[in-house]
Amino acid sequence: MITSRTTLDRNDEMCQTLVSLIWCYVAFLTSLQIKIKFHVINSKSSVLRNDDLKEMLESSKESLKLEAMKRIVGLIAKGKNASELFPAVVKNVASKNIELKKLVYVYLVRYAEEQQDLALLSISTFQRALKDPNQFIRASALRVLSSIRVPIIVPIMMLAIKEAAADLSPYVRKTSAHAIQKLYSLDPEQKEQLIEVIEKLLKDKSTLVAGSVVMAFEEVCPDRIDLIHKNYRKLCNLLVDVEEWGQVVIISMLTRYARTQFISPWKEDAVFDGNNEKTFYESDSEEKKDQTENKPYIMDPDHRLLLRNTKPLLQSRNTAVVMSVAQLYWHLAPKHEVSIVTKSLVRLLRSHREVQYIVLQNIATMSIQRKGMFEPFMKSFYVRSTDATHIKTLKLEILTNLANEANISTILREFQTYVKSQDKAFAAATIQAIGRCATNISEVTDTCLNGLVLLLSNRDETVVAESVVVIKKLLQTQPTQHSEIIKHMAKLFDNITVPMARASILWLMGEYCERVPKIAPDVLRKMAKTFTAEEDIVKLQTVNLAAKLYLINSKQTKLLTQYILNLGKYDQNYDIRDRTRFIRQLIVPNEKSGALNKYARRILLAPKPAPVLESSFKDRDRYQLGTLSHSLNIKASGYQELCDWPAVAPDQSVRNVEVIDPVKEWAPSVGKAKQPKSDKFYSDDEDEKEDEGSESSGSEGSGSSSSSEGLCQAVCGKDLVSCPHIGPLRDASPRSDNQRVYFISTQLLQKIKSRLIKSTLPSRVSCLVQVTTPSFGPVKTYELLHHMTGKGLSAKYHFPRQPCLYQPSMVAVQVILTNSSDHSLEEIHIGDRNPASLNIHCFNTIERLEPEASVTVSMGVDFSDSTQAANFQLCTNTDQFSVSIQPAVGELLMPSTMAEQDFIKEQGKLQGMNETSQTVTMATANTSSQAISKQVLSVANVGVVSSSQSNFHRFAGRTVSSGALVLVTLEMKESSSAQLTINTEKSVMASMLLRDLKQALAQV
Amino acid sequence: MIHSLFLINQSGDIFLEKHWKSVIGRSVCDYFFEAKEKAVDPENVAPVLQTPHHYLISILRGKLFFLSVIQTEVPPLFVIEFLHRVADTFQDYFGDCSEGVIKDNLVTVYELLEEMLDNGFPLATESNVLKEMIRPPTILRSVVNTLTGGSNVGDTLPTGQLSNIPWRRAGVKYTNNEAYFDVIEEIDAILDKSGTTVCAEIQGVIEACVRLTGMPDLTLSFMNPRLLDDVSFHPCVRFKRWESERVLSFIPPDGNFTLMTYHVSSQNLVAIPVYVKQNISFFETGPCGRLDITIGPKQTMGKTVEGLMVTIHMPKAVLSANLTATQGNYSYDLATKVLVWDIGKLNPQKLPNLRGSLSMQAGVPRPEENPSLNIELKIQQLAISGLKVSRLDMYGEKYKPFKGVKYVTKAGKFQVRT
């Protein structure tokens, strides 16, 4: 270009003649050529740049490749096309560098749809990765594989999903739930097969999976409500522990479910008591009693379960969760319980602007039906000048909905401030709101009218105009008494310039001209003067006024009317010309005008219905609250209608969980892998039941008593001590008191178990190893205090082998205190301890123990992985007894589940110093694998590791305090000797454990 | 659920796009721009919009719009909450959530977005989990990375995601173990012309900074938990314990987090720390007005009020302000019509005063409404509700941590109507 310009310049200097003009033309052509060349070079350079990236990708240096990928991702992020690099990028899909690999995945997912054939090159890499021992690699391979939207690989995806759905790792199963949705959107034909997978995954007990699979359910088959029945109670119970996003999805699904399965808790003749705040602190039991006393309606226990389990989520930090619980209560709870959500919703108003917007919309809908719910929080809806306009309008809407006789004066005072707002749109909305209050509450109609009339002298036009319009509407509702106001408005007429307002006044004049017989003609006279200068809408109303007056008072207004009609006849606007022509024919009788003339009066002066002033949120409740449809007030695509309550409740028993599906792979790894083995020291026919019992109570979570009828029978016939995983005790056969206490506390332990188990997981060990539910051998009880030394107080203790409730590093100890004296003992508690640093969680002071009574209490002791005795004082109000708890080394452990290969891997890490080994001679009775398990478990609280070799028996556990692994291997040799090996960092423990085990195995 | 995300700056340029399902063209944003045009003020854009084929849900953070494209029914709060989480994550990673910072860290941002959503459904949103997978950039690391070719993607796998406590990262180690809690209370109030309280309430939040080794289990208890009327918790807090014993028992995430927010019941009288005497008037005759503001202490519980600042959104007609302040500085922004008076510490002996004249545009009618005053203030070492932390206990670990609690009271949405 520069060269061209210089040529041009030179030419300019030279030329005065035609020749030079030709030169110019030539030069122009050259410059064009140069330009074109330049362009070519330019586009080449972009190709070059990509070539550059290609080169970098193909280089052998990892860092260059990474740099190239980063730049490519940058291109994608900016929305630029980088698809031509596909072949070069896809080669790196198997890279060892994690970041590089991830970036390649990003690229692949973005462009695979466009480059289907090339994308297939990467598939084998993912298929290989799907078999990787590491769960994260399996999961991420599935994630990317399912994100590649290439129809050819649908069968591969289907296979991968099915396999992943049966994976041992809950994380992989979660990923497979996500993949279901992706495959469904890629190929809806697969629906039936996918539903099968969903059905399987719904049975999953892991909190990780629950949210994702319900999401898949909602996307693929939201109408298959029958799949939920069996999982309903489990989902309710898991809900608190599911991650936040999953909670939202599950809650909204359960809302729909409940609407189809339970009967309405809303009594037909229910009179809603708006200020019923009492229920907020009422416990559930009280509520239940209330219901049974007052109402013939009895809530389905499952219905109650849902309401009870969602309530704590109102305290979530996630606004979406709070909103979803609120809508659940709104749609499902008995009317008097709904108000518990109020506070939480009001709390959300402190959050971001967008959150406020949605929450206010929902409150607006709620407040129409239920003023009482939000009335105590009225002040939270006061408008601040800094709010965004749409927030202000919503708050105004709510305040108007909340207005009643009692608070109207406060609200109107508040409105007075708003009317003066600088935000004119908002001021206008306020005037509308005042109008609504005036019509709704007859006591204040006059006050409002007066207030609005005052506003007519406002300087701001929009305010005045809006007031006139609202006054017009108000007067229409009760026109009889208000000729004064009409007169006043007529007086203001000259000062009002907003066309809409002028038109409104003219209309009012015409409509009620009989009430202001003197003023109306005068106004018409003024209008005749200014007619040509008015806006169209004012002209139309002037014509209207003229016509009406002509009919009533033709004497005074005949000439005026004719004048105006003549003006109208030649108006520029054809609407007005039209109207004039029509009116003239209608009112002025002449020979041509037909039958209509007779009816002119009836047509023009017909009584008109008053406009209804109501909330724009009036009909929003046809949509489920909290949904997109509700927010937009239109049915969004994919919106699931919330159906009405059924008149008769469908069969309740469909939700009963009978025998759990025996397919083992579906159970979560926690507790499950070990179960079949450890059960072997119960008699065989009990195995199945035990299994079932523990399963169900594991899924119980918050211990609802309603969900396990089936389980109850399974448990009742059994030896009580051998079954710690117990559900409800409602119709249990006679038991002594202390057993009952013991049972309840184990139940308690169970509830908190899952959380604690996880928290004890030491971080440095591979996550594949998980602590299992405690194995349960026969309980050995030790004496703590003899009743002779304890002056009548005796104490025994045993180790329940449960994770300690108070602190994960503590060993749980249960103490049974019995009063064998003849007087009651008071204030039994724990006093000084020795060593002083000893960390004991004491039981709560027992106020009073009657003679012959006994009580079981649980305490936690942190032994710090040593067998040193815990000495402390057991005190009553009169005496102190020194006692000590001496733990057996085996009780300082917790069982842990791991696969055989993990066991061997971990064992490999604990060689040398960390290994203790000895040959033991075993009693002949103990050589069966069942007997071995029994003996080992009686000594130590460890978990059985399933073994593929029959002569190896493996047990795994970890120490309670520090979480160090303890691995026990028993290798059977010929005859009755065996090699006993213990691998652990805690060598002292190892030798003690070895001694104990040796002893146990030797005895019959 | 969430189909695509667009980041849009103030001038309406899309500077980042990410699609979790098939690609949606940028043209979908035009509907948003249209709405933005109509709304004039970016704040007034409705968060939920409808277009012929999609739904747009947007949030405004700082000066950026996060615009998500939705195709089917989804709770709008779900999306809004998630978008705010994304913005929070950026803030957490880069210290700021602005266009420049996002552009500088484009790759990290993309990696984060990739991990946070799978097929439009939130996957990992816990900062602790994300930080295990993608390390936040630091100057030192970026230097080292360029030298060694290292990466900021963690090579360890996030164990937190698998456990029941996904908010805590595994293997935390510190030489100095410390746990700090900031109790921050904000007074939201509206005072009317005469200084009477129209409405007032206290919103509190406990921000924690916990750097403890291992898996500590903390218990925080209050002297007067009854004060708390409505609470919301970080997922780590055990709700059952709170219900039964009114203590906060939790295994904390590593680093900074919001432990709880609370609301002090409106039944309690709220102490208003300052009073404002103001007189703003616009004269009927002549294009000018007068302004006179004095601020004094009211109920400060014997503490000093700091960081006092008054912001006034003047009517459009006010052209300039000619004022004198006895303390602090004032500034008047002609474009936005905002008058800011930065006072600083409140001296009870010599009350700060701002007075002078306002000059108005000639020919424009006198503004109907007097502007309201927004007040900011800060009182150190005081929780105005009287809430007190009684003790913090740690279980599960052996060492003795360093513990600290700090109280601050601030003005939240504190407005004086005139």
PDB file of C-alpha atoms in Angstrom, chain A residues 294-408:
ATOM      1  CA  ASN A 294     -58.467 -32.762  65.652  1.00  0.00           C
ATOM      2  CA  LYS A 295     -58.771 -34.165  62.224  1.00  0.00           C
ATOM      3  CA  PRO A 296     -60.108 -37.278  60.709  1.00  0.00           C
ATOM      4  CA  TYR A 297     -57.311 -36.947  58.181  1.00  0.00           C
ATOM      5  CA  ILE A 298     -54.209 -38.907  59.061  1.00  0.00           C
ATOM      6  CA  MET A 299     -51.100 -38.150  57.195  1.00  0.00           C
ATOM      7  CA  ASP A 300     -49.302 -40.987  55.508  1.00  0.00           C
ATOM      8  CA  PRO A 301     -46.098 -41.606  57.503  1.00  0.00           C
ATOM      9  CA  ASP A 302     -44.147 -41.388  54.277  1.00  0.00           C
ATOM     10  CA  HIS A 303     -45.605 -37.999  53.588  1.00  0.00           C
ATOM     11  CA  ARG A 304     -44.542 -36.904  57.057  1.00  0.00           C
ATOM     12  CA  LEU A 305     -41.106 -38.410  56.519  1.00  0.00           C
ATOM     13  CA  LEU A 306     -40.559 -36.220  53.495  1.00  0.00           C
ATOM     14  CA  LEU A 307     -41.650 -33.078  55.287  1.00  0.00           C
ATOM     15  CA  ARG A 308     -39.524 -33.881  58.310  1.00  0.00           C
ATOM     16  CA  ASN A 309     -36.392 -34.701  56.369  1.00  0.00           C
ATOM     17  CA  THR A 310     -36.504 -31.645  54.190  1.00  0.00           C
ATOM     18  CA  LYS A 311     -37.025 -29.190  57.008  1.00  0.00           C
ATOM     19  CA  PRO A 312     -33.360 -28.929  58.115  1.00  0.00           C
ATOM     20  CA  LEU A 313     -32.447 -27.974  54.569  1.00  0.00           C
ATOM     21  CA  LEU A 314     -34.162 -24.635  55.074  1.00  0.00           C
ATOM     22  CA  GLN A 315     -30.921 -23.749  56.834  1.00  0.00           C
ATOM     23  CA  SER A 316     -28.816 -24.449  53.782  1.00  0.00           C
ATOM     24  CA  ARG A 317     -26.474 -21.781  52.510  1.00  0.00           C
ATOM     25  CA  ASN A 318     -27.578 -22.625  48.992  1.00  0.00           C
ATOM     26  CA  THR A 319     -30.481 -20.402  48.040  1.00  0.00           C
ATOM     27  CA  ALA A 320     -31.746 -22.869  45.466  1.00  0.00           C
ATOM     28  CA  VAL A 321     -32.056 -25.565  48.137  1.00  0.00           C
ATOM     29  CA  VAL A 322     -33.969 -23.248  50.460  1.00  0.00           C
ATOM     30  CA  MET A 323     -36.308 -22.259  47.666  1.00  0.00           C
ATOM     31  CA  SER A 324     -36.955 -25.847  46.692  1.00  0.00           C
ATOM     32  CA  VAL A 325     -37.820 -26.794  50.275  1.00  0.00           C
ATOM     33  CA  ALA A 326     -40.100 -23.772  50.465  1.00  0.00           C
ATOM     34  CA  GLN A 327     -41.978 -24.824  47.376  1.00  0.00           C
ATOM     35  CA  LEU A 328     -42.176 -28.370  48.690  1.00  0.00           C
ATOM     36  CA  TYR A 329     -43.828 -27.133  51.864  1.00  0.00           C
ATOM     37  CA  TRP A 330     -46.089 -24.863  49.882  1.00  0.00           C
ATOM     38  CA  HIS A 331     -47.312 -27.679  47.688  1.00  0.00           C
ATOM     39  CA  LEU A 332     -47.295 -30.540  50.177  1.00  0.00           C
ATOM     40  CA  ALA A 333     -47.512 -29.454  53.788  1.00  0.00           C
ATOM     41  CA  PRO A 334     -50.695 -28.967  55.769  1.00  0.00           C
ATOM     42  CA  LYS A 335     -51.693 -25.321  55.615  1.00  0.00           C
ATOM     43  CA  HIS A 336     -50.675 -24.502  59.152  1.00  0.00           C
ATOM     44  CA  GLU A 337     -47.156 -25.815  58.671  1.00  0.00           C
ATOM     45  CA  VAL A 338     -46.277 -23.845  55.593  1.00  0.00           C
ATOM     46  CA  SER A 339     -45.386 -20.758  57.564  1.00  0.00           C
ATOM     47  CA  ILE A 340     -42.136 -22.301  58.808  1.00  0.00           C
ATOM     48  CA  VAL A 341     -40.561 -21.482  55.468  1.00  0.00           C
ATOM     49  CA  THR A 342     -41.253 -17.772  55.801  1.00  0.00           C
ATOM     50  CA  LYS A 343     -38.198 -16.834  57.795  1.00  0.00           C
ATOM     51  CA  SER A 344     -35.852 -18.633  55.470  1.00  0.00           C
ATOM     52  CA  LEU A 345     -37.356 -17.027  52.405  1.00  0.00           C
ATOM     53  CA  VAL A 346     -37.075 -13.616  53.973  1.00  0.00           C
ATOM     54  CA  ARG A 347     -33.459 -14.396  54.770  1.00  0.00           C
ATOM     55  CA  LEU A 348     -32.747 -14.953  51.092  1.00  0.00           C
ATOM     56  CA  LEU A 349     -33.672 -11.339  50.444  1.00  0.00           C
ATOM     57  CA  ARG A 350     -30.250 -10.405  51.781  1.00  0.00           C
ATOM     58  CA  SER A 351     -28.619 -12.245  48.934  1.00  0.00           C
ATOM     59  CA  HIS A 352     -27.683 -11.100  45.430  1.00  0.00           C
ATOM     60  CA  ARG A 353     -29.984  -8.970  43.309  1.00  0.00           C
ATOM     61  CA  GLU A 354     -30.910 -11.872  41.027  1.00  0.00           C
ATOM     62  CA  VAL A 355     -31.750 -14.120  43.963  1.00  0.00           C
ATOM     63  CA  GLN A 356     -33.943 -11.402  45.404  1.00  0.00           C
ATOM     64  CA  TYR A 357     -35.759 -11.127  42.120  1.00  0.00           C
ATOM     65  CA  ILE A 358     -36.719 -14.778  41.992  1.00  0.00           C
ATOM     66  CA  VAL A 359     -37.542 -15.045  45.686  1.00  0.00           C
ATOM     67  CA  LEU A 360     -39.694 -11.932  45.591  1.00  0.00           C
ATOM     68  CA  GLN A 361     -41.596 -13.304  42.627  1.00  0.00           C
ATOM     69  CA  ASN A 362     -42.374 -16.424  44.573  1.00  0.00           C
ATOM     70  CA  ILE A 363     -43.310 -14.514  47.695  1.00  0.00           C
ATOM     71  CA  ALA A 364     -45.606 -12.363  45.582  1.00  0.00           C
ATOM     72  CA  THR A 365     -47.473 -15.437  44.445  1.00  0.00           C
ATOM     73  CA  MET A 366     -47.597 -16.883  47.941  1.00  0.00           C
ATOM     74  CA  SER A 367     -48.712 -13.657  49.554  1.00  0.00           C
ATOM     75  CA  ILE A 368     -51.844 -13.461  47.434  1.00  0.00           C
ATOM     76  CA  GLN A 369     -53.195 -16.645  48.919  1.00  0.00           C
ATOM     77  CA  ARG A 370     -51.686 -16.357  52.357  1.00  0.00           C
ATOM     78  CA  LYS A 371     -51.270 -12.848  53.638  1.00  0.00           C
ATOM     79  CA  GLY A 372     -50.630 -14.059  57.144  1.00  0.00           C
ATOM     80  CA  MET A 373     -47.431 -15.853  56.237  1.00  0.00           C
ATOM     81  CA  PHE A 374     -45.510 -12.730  55.416  1.00  0.00           C
ATOM     82  CA  GLU A 375     -47.356 -10.058  57.301  1.00  0.00           C
ATOM     83  CA  PRO A 376     -45.031 -10.148  60.341  1.00  0.00           C
ATOM     84  CA  PHE A 377     -42.141  -9.539  57.966  1.00  0.00           C
ATOM     85  CA  MET A 378     -43.754  -6.636  56.170  1.00  0.00           C
ATOM     86  CA  LYS A 379     -40.883  -4.323  56.929  1.00  0.00           C
ATOM     87  CA  SER A 380     -38.471  -6.565  55.081  1.00  0.00           C
ATOM     88  CA  PHE A 381     -40.243  -5.555  51.898  1.00  0.00           C
ATOM     89  CA  TYR A 382     -39.783  -1.850  52.382  1.00  0.00           C
ATOM     90  CA  VAL A 383     -38.157  -0.323  49.367  1.00  0.00           C
ATOM     91  CA  ARG A 384     -34.735   1.283  49.441  1.00  0.00           C
ATOM     92  CA  SER A 385     -33.785   3.927  46.965  1.00  0.00           C
ATOM     93  CA  THR A 386     -30.815   1.821  45.888  1.00  0.00           C
ATOM     94  CA  ASP A 387     -32.868  -1.207  44.809  1.00  0.00           C
ATOM     95  CA  ALA A 388     -33.140  -1.995  41.101  1.00  0.00           C
ATOM     96  CA  THR A 389     -36.448  -1.034  39.526  1.00  0.00           C
ATOM     97  CA  HIS A 390     -37.729  -4.571  39.059  1.00  0.00           C
ATOM     98  CA  ILE A 391     -36.954  -5.339  42.701  1.00  0.00           C
ATOM     99  CA  LYS A 392     -38.815  -2.229  43.800  1.00  0.00           C
ATOM    100  CA  THR A 393     -41.865  -3.110  41.761  1.00  0.00           C
ATOM    101  CA  LEU A 394     -41.936  -6.623  43.169  1.00  0.00           C
ATOM    102  CA  LYS A 395     -41.667  -5.355  46.729  1.00  0.00           C
ATOM    103  CA  LEU A 396     -44.497  -2.962  46.006  1.00  0.00           C
ATOM    104  CA  GLU A 397     -46.553  -5.826  44.680  1.00  0.00           C
ATOM    105  CA  ILE A 398     -45.994  -7.777  47.876  1.00  0.00           C
ATOM    106  CA  LEU A 399     -46.744  -4.834  50.141  1.00  0.00           C
ATOM    107  CA  THR A 400     -50.006  -4.324  48.275  1.00  0.00           C
ATOM    108  CA  ASN A 401     -50.866  -7.973  48.658  1.00  0.00           C
ATOM    109  CA  LEU A 402     -50.173  -7.793  52.376  1.00  0.00           C
ATOM    110  CA  ALA A 403     -52.308  -4.720  52.970  1.00  0.00           C
ATOM    111  CA  ASN A 404     -55.264  -5.176  55.268  1.00  0.00           C
ATOM    112  CA  GLU A 405     -57.344  -3.011  57.578  1.00  0.00           C
ATOM    113  CA  ALA A 406     -54.812  -3.204  60.357  1.00  0.00           C
ATOM    114  CA  ASN A 407     -51.670  -2.265  58.506  1.00  0.00           C
ATOM    115  CA  ILE A 408     -52.991  -0.141  55.697  1.00  0.00           C
TER     116      ILE A 408
END
